[in-house]
């Protein structure tokens, strides 16, 4: 893959279909649904504490990274968290993930983050190769929430 083929850029609204397809490939515990995805995407793109970048090859989105910075009390300021990092299966081991992560790290530095952290079950060797250390055990508790239902459409009276 040459530099002409690969481009990193901020996600755009027109990337929604391609990012959604990758998010469906990413998710193990959840099955992304289009309505909540479509509601979240514009909010993430407008959030100054969110970083949503895509890697394109020949103009097609082949990977994305979503991360955040937030304030902490223990770390004397901001830290950065990679929430989602996904590369399409056939494009892994071509440097896209590394480039996205390096861009996120650079962005986190501009936000004065003290460190970058993430949780993963599938890519430990990748992150170790980039200098990440195992730091903690990840716990989660599923919270129940009502199912998302699309708004009903009332036909016009007539």
PDB file of C-alpha atoms in Angstrom, residues 80-81 101 105 114-120 123-138:
ATOM      1  CA  UNK A  80      -7.064   9.681  26.940  1.00  0.00           C
ATOM      2  CA  UNK A  81      -9.079   6.541  26.300  1.00  0.00           C
ATOM      3  CA  UNK A 101      -3.199   5.176  17.071  1.00  0.00           C
ATOM      4  CA  UNK A 105      -1.659   9.868  20.688  1.00  0.00           C
ATOM      5  CA  UNK A 114      -1.052  12.218  30.820  1.00  0.00           C
ATOM      6  CA  UNK A 115      -1.468   8.829  29.153  1.00  0.00           C
ATOM      7  CA  UNK A 116      -3.498   6.774  26.680  1.00  0.00           C
ATOM      8  CA  UNK A 117      -5.383   3.672  27.851  1.00  0.00           C
ATOM      9  CA  UNK A 118      -7.698   1.108  26.307  1.00  0.00           C
ATOM     10  CA  UNK A 119      -9.283  -2.275  26.918  1.00  0.00           C
ATOM     11  CA  UNK A 120      -8.949  -5.145  24.455  1.00  0.00           C
ATOM     12  CA  UNK A 123      -5.240  -7.219  19.882  1.00  0.00           C
ATOM     13  CA  UNK A 124      -2.898  -7.463  22.866  1.00  0.00           C
ATOM     14  CA  UNK A 125       0.183  -8.259  20.751  1.00  0.00           C
ATOM     15  CA  UNK A 126      -0.492  -5.262  18.507  1.00  0.00           C
ATOM     16  CA  UNK A 127      -0.657  -2.848  21.450  1.00  0.00           C
ATOM     17  CA  UNK A 128       2.402  -4.355  23.161  1.00  0.00           C
ATOM     18  CA  UNK A 129       4.354  -3.896  19.918  1.00  0.00           C
ATOM     19  CA  UNK A 130       3.453  -0.186  20.047  1.00  0.00           C
ATOM     20  CA  UNK A 131       4.749   0.223  23.603  1.00  0.00           C
ATOM     21  CA  UNK A 132       1.554  -0.312  25.599  1.00  0.00           C
ATOM     22  CA  UNK A 133       1.811  -2.183  28.907  1.00  0.00           C
ATOM     23  CA  UNK A 134      -0.801  -4.262  30.686  1.00  0.00           C
ATOM     24  CA  UNK A 135      -1.995  -2.041  33.498  1.00  0.00           C
ATOM     25  CA  UNK A 136      -5.264  -3.294  34.961  1.00  0.00           C
ATOM     26  CA  UNK A 137      -8.056  -5.806  34.729  1.00  0.00           C
ATOM     27  CA  UNK A 138     -11.154  -4.624  32.935  1.00  0.00           C
TER      28      UNK A 138
END
